[in-house]
PDB file of C-alpha atoms in Angstrom:
ATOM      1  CA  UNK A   7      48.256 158.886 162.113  1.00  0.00           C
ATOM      2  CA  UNK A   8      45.637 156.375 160.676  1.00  0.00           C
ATOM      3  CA  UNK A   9      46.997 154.065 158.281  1.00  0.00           C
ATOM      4  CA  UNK A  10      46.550 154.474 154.233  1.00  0.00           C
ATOM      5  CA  UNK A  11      46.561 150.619 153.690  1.00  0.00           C
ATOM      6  CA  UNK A  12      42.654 148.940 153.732  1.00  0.00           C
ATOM      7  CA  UNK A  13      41.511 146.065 152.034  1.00  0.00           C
ATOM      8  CA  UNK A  14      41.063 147.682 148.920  1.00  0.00           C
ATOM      9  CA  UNK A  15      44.483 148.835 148.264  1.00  0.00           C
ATOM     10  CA  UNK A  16      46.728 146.953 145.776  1.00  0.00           C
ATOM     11  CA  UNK A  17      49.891 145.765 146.416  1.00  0.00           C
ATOM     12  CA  UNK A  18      52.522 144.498 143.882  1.00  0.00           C
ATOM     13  CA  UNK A  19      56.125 143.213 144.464  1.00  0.00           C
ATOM     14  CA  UNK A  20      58.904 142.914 142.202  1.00  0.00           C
ATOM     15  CA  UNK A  21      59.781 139.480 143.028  1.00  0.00           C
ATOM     16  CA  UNK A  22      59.368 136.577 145.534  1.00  0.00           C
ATOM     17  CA  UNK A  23      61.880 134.442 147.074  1.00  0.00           C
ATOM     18  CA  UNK A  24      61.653 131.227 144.888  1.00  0.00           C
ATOM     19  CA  UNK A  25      58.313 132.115 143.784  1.00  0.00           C
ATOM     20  CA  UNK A  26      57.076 131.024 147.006  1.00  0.00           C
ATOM     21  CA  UNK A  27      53.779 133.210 147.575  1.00  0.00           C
ATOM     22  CA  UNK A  28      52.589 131.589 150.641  1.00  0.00           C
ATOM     23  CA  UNK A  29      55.321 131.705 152.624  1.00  0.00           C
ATOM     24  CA  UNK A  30      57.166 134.884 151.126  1.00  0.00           C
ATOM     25  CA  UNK A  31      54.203 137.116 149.555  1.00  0.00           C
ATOM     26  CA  UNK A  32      53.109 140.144 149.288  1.00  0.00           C
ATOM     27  CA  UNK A  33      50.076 139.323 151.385  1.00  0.00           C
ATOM     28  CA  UNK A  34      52.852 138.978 154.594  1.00  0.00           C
ATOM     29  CA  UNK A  35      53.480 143.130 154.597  1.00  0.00           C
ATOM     30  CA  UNK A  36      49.890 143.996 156.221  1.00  0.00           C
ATOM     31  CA  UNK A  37      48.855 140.604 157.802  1.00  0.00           C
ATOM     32  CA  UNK A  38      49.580 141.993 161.409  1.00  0.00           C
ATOM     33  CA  UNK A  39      51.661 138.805 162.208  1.00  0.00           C
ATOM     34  CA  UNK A  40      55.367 139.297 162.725  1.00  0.00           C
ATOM     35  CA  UNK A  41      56.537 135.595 162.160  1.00  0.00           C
ATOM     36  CA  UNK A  42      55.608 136.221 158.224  1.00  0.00           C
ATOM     37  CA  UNK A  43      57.603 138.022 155.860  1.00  0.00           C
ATOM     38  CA  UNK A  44      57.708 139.443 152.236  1.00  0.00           C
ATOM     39  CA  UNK A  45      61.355 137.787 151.080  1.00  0.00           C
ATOM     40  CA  UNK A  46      62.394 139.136 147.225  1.00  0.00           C
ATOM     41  CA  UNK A  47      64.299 137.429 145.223  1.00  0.00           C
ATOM     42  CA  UNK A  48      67.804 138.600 144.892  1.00  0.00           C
ATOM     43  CA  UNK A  49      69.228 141.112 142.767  1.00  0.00           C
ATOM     44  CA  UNK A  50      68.934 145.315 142.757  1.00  0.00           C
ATOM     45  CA  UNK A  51      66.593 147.224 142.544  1.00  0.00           C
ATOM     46  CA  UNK A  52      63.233 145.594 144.170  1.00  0.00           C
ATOM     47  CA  UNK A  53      60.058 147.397 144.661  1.00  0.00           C
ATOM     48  CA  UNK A  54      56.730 147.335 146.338  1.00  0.00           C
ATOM     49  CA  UNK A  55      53.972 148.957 144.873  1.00  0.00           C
ATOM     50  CA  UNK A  56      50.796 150.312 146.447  1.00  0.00           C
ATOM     51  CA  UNK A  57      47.303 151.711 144.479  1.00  0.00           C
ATOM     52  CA  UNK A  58      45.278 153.215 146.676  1.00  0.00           C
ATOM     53  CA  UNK A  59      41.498 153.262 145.805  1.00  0.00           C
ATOM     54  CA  UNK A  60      41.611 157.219 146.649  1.00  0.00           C
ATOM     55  CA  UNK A  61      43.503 159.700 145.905  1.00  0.00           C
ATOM     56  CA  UNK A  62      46.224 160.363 149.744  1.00  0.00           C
ATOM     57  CA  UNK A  63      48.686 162.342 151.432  1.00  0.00           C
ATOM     58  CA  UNK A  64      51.228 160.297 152.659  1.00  0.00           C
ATOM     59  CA  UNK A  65      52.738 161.603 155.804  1.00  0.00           C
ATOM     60  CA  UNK A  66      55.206 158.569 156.812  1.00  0.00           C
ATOM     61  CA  UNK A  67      56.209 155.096 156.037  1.00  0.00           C
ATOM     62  CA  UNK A  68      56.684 152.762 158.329  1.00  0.00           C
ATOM     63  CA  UNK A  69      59.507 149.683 157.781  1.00  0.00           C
ATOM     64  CA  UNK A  70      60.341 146.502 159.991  1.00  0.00           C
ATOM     65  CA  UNK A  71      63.129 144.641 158.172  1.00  0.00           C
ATOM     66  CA  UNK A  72      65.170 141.564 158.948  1.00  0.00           C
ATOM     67  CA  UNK A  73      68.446 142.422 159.833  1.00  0.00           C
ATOM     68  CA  UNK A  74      71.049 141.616 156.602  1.00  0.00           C
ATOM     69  CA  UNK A  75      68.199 141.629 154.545  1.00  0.00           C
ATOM     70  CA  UNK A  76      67.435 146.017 154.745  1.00  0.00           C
ATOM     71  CA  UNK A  77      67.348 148.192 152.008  1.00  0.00           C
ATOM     72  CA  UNK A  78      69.900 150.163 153.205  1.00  0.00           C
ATOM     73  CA  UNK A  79      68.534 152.944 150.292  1.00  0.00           C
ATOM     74  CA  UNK A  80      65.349 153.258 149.779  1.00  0.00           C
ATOM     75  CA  UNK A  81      63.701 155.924 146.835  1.00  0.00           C
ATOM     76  CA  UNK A  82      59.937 157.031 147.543  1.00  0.00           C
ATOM     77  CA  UNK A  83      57.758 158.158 144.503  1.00  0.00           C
ATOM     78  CA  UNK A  84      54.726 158.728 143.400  1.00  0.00           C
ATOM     79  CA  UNK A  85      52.301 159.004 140.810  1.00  0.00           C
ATOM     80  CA  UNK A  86      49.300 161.165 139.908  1.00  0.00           C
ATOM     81  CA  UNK A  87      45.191 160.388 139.183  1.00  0.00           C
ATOM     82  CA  UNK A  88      45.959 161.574 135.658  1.00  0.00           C
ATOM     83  CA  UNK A  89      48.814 159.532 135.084  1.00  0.00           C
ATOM     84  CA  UNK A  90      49.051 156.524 137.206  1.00  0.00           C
ATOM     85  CA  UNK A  91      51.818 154.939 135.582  1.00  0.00           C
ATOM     86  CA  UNK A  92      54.337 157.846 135.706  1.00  0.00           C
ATOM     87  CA  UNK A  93      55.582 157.907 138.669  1.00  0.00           C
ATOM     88  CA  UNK A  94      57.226 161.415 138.210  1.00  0.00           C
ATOM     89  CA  UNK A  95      56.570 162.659 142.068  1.00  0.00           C
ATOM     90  CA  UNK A  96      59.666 162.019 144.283  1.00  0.00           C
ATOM     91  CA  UNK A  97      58.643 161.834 148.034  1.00  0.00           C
ATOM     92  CA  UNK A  98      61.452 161.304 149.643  1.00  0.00           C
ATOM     93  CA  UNK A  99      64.960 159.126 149.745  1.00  0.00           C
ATOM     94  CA  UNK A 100      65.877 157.326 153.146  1.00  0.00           C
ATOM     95  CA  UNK A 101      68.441 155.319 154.342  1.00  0.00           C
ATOM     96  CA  UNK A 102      67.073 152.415 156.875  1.00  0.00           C
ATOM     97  CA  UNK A 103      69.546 151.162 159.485  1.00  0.00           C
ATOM     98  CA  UNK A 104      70.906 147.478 159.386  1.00  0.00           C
ATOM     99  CA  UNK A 105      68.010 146.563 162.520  1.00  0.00           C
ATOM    100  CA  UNK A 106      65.174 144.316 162.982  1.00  0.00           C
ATOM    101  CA  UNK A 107      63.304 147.145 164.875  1.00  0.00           C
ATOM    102  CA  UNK A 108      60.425 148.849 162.876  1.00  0.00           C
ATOM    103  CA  UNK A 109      61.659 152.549 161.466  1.00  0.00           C
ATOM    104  CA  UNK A 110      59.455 154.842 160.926  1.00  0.00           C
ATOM    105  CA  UNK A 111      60.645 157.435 158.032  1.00  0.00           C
ATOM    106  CA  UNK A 112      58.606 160.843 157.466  1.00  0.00           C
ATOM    107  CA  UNK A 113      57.830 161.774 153.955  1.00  0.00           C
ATOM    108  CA  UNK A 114      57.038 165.595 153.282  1.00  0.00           C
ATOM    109  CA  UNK A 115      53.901 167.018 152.251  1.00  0.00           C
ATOM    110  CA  UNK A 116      53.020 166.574 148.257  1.00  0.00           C
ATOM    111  CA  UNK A 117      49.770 166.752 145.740  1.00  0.00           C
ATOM    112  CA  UNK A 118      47.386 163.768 145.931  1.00  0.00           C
ATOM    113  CA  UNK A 119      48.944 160.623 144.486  1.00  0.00           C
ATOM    114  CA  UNK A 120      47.431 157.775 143.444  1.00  0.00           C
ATOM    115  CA  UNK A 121      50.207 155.554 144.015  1.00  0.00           C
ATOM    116  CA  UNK A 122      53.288 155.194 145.536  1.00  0.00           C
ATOM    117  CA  UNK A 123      56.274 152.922 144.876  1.00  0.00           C
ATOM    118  CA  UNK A 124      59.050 152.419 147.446  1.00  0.00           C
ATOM    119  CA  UNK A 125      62.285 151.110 145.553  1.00  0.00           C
ATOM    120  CA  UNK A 126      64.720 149.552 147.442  1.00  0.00           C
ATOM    121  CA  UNK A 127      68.132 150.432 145.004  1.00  0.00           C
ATOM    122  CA  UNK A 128      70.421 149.083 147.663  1.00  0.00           C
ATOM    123  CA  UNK A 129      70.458 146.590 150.157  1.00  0.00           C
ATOM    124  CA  UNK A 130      72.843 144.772 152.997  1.00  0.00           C
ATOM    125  CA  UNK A 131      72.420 141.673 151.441  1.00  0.00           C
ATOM    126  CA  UNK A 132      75.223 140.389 149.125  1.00  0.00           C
ATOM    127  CA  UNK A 133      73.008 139.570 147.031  1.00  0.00           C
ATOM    128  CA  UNK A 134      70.441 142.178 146.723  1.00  0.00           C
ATOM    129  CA  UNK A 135      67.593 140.143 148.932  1.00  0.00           C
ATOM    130  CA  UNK A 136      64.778 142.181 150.601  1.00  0.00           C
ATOM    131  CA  UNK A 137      63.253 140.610 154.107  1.00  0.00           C
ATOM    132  CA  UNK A 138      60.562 143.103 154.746  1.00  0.00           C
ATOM    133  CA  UNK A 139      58.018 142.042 157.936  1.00  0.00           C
ATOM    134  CA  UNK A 140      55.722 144.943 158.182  1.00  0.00           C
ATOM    135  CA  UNK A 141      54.527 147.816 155.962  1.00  0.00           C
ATOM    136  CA  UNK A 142      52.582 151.018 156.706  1.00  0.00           C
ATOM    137  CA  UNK A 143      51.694 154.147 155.040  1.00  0.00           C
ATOM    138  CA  UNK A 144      50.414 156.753 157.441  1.00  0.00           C
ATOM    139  CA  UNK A 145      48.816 159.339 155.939  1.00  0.00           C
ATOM    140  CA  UNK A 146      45.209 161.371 155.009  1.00  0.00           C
ATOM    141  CA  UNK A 147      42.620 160.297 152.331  1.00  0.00           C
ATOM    142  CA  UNK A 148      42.020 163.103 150.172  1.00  0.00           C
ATOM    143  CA  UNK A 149      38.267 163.927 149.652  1.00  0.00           C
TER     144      UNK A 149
END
């Protein structure tokens, strides 16, 4: 399944570990590297949002965590051309294990969305932290 992520998608976190963008950004999710993270700050929930320059059918997300840093529930939605910022199409809910191996979690079929917003509501850190190393979104581009 090609991937949905290109150079032209957006991506937007809820937080970063002491504000630290170079070490613990956003930019650390797609660099292909596995010794560079996305670290949130802590507290519940966290997201990571992706706009996608055309409209896609997501067909699975893909998740490498650090261990004690997972969202152990995670809440998939989505949002329409004609309304980008209601995200009022839920994809799927999933429940990663406590593992630093990459998961791969299949989302069912839905309209075209324009973006999609994984929410992590819970997490096996006491304190709410997200340690996210990789991040794909397999999937079609809809014509």
């Amino acid at each position: 399944m090609p991937s949905l992520i290109t150079p032209d998608t957006r991506i937007k976190v809820s937080s970063v570990l002491n504000r630290d963008n170079s070490n613990y950004g956003k930019q650390n999710l797609i660099d292909g590297t596995e010794e560079t993270c996305w670290n949130s700050e802590q507290g519940l929930p966290q997201h990571i949002l992706l706009d996608f320059p055309e409209l896609v059918s997501v067909e699975s997300i893909s998740l490498t965590f650090q261990g004690g840093f997972v969202g152990k529930k995670c809440v998939v939605i989505g949002s329409l051309k004609e309304s980008p910022n209601d995200y009022n199409v839920n994809l799927s809910t999933f429940y990663p294990e406590d593992i630093n191996s990459t998961q791969l979690f299949p989302i069912p079929p839905t309209q075209p969305l324009k973006r999609v917003k994984i929410v992590f509501e819970e997490s096996t850190d006491f304190y709410g932290r997200i340690t996210l190393y990789k991040l794909d979104v397999h999937g079609h581009i809809i014509q």
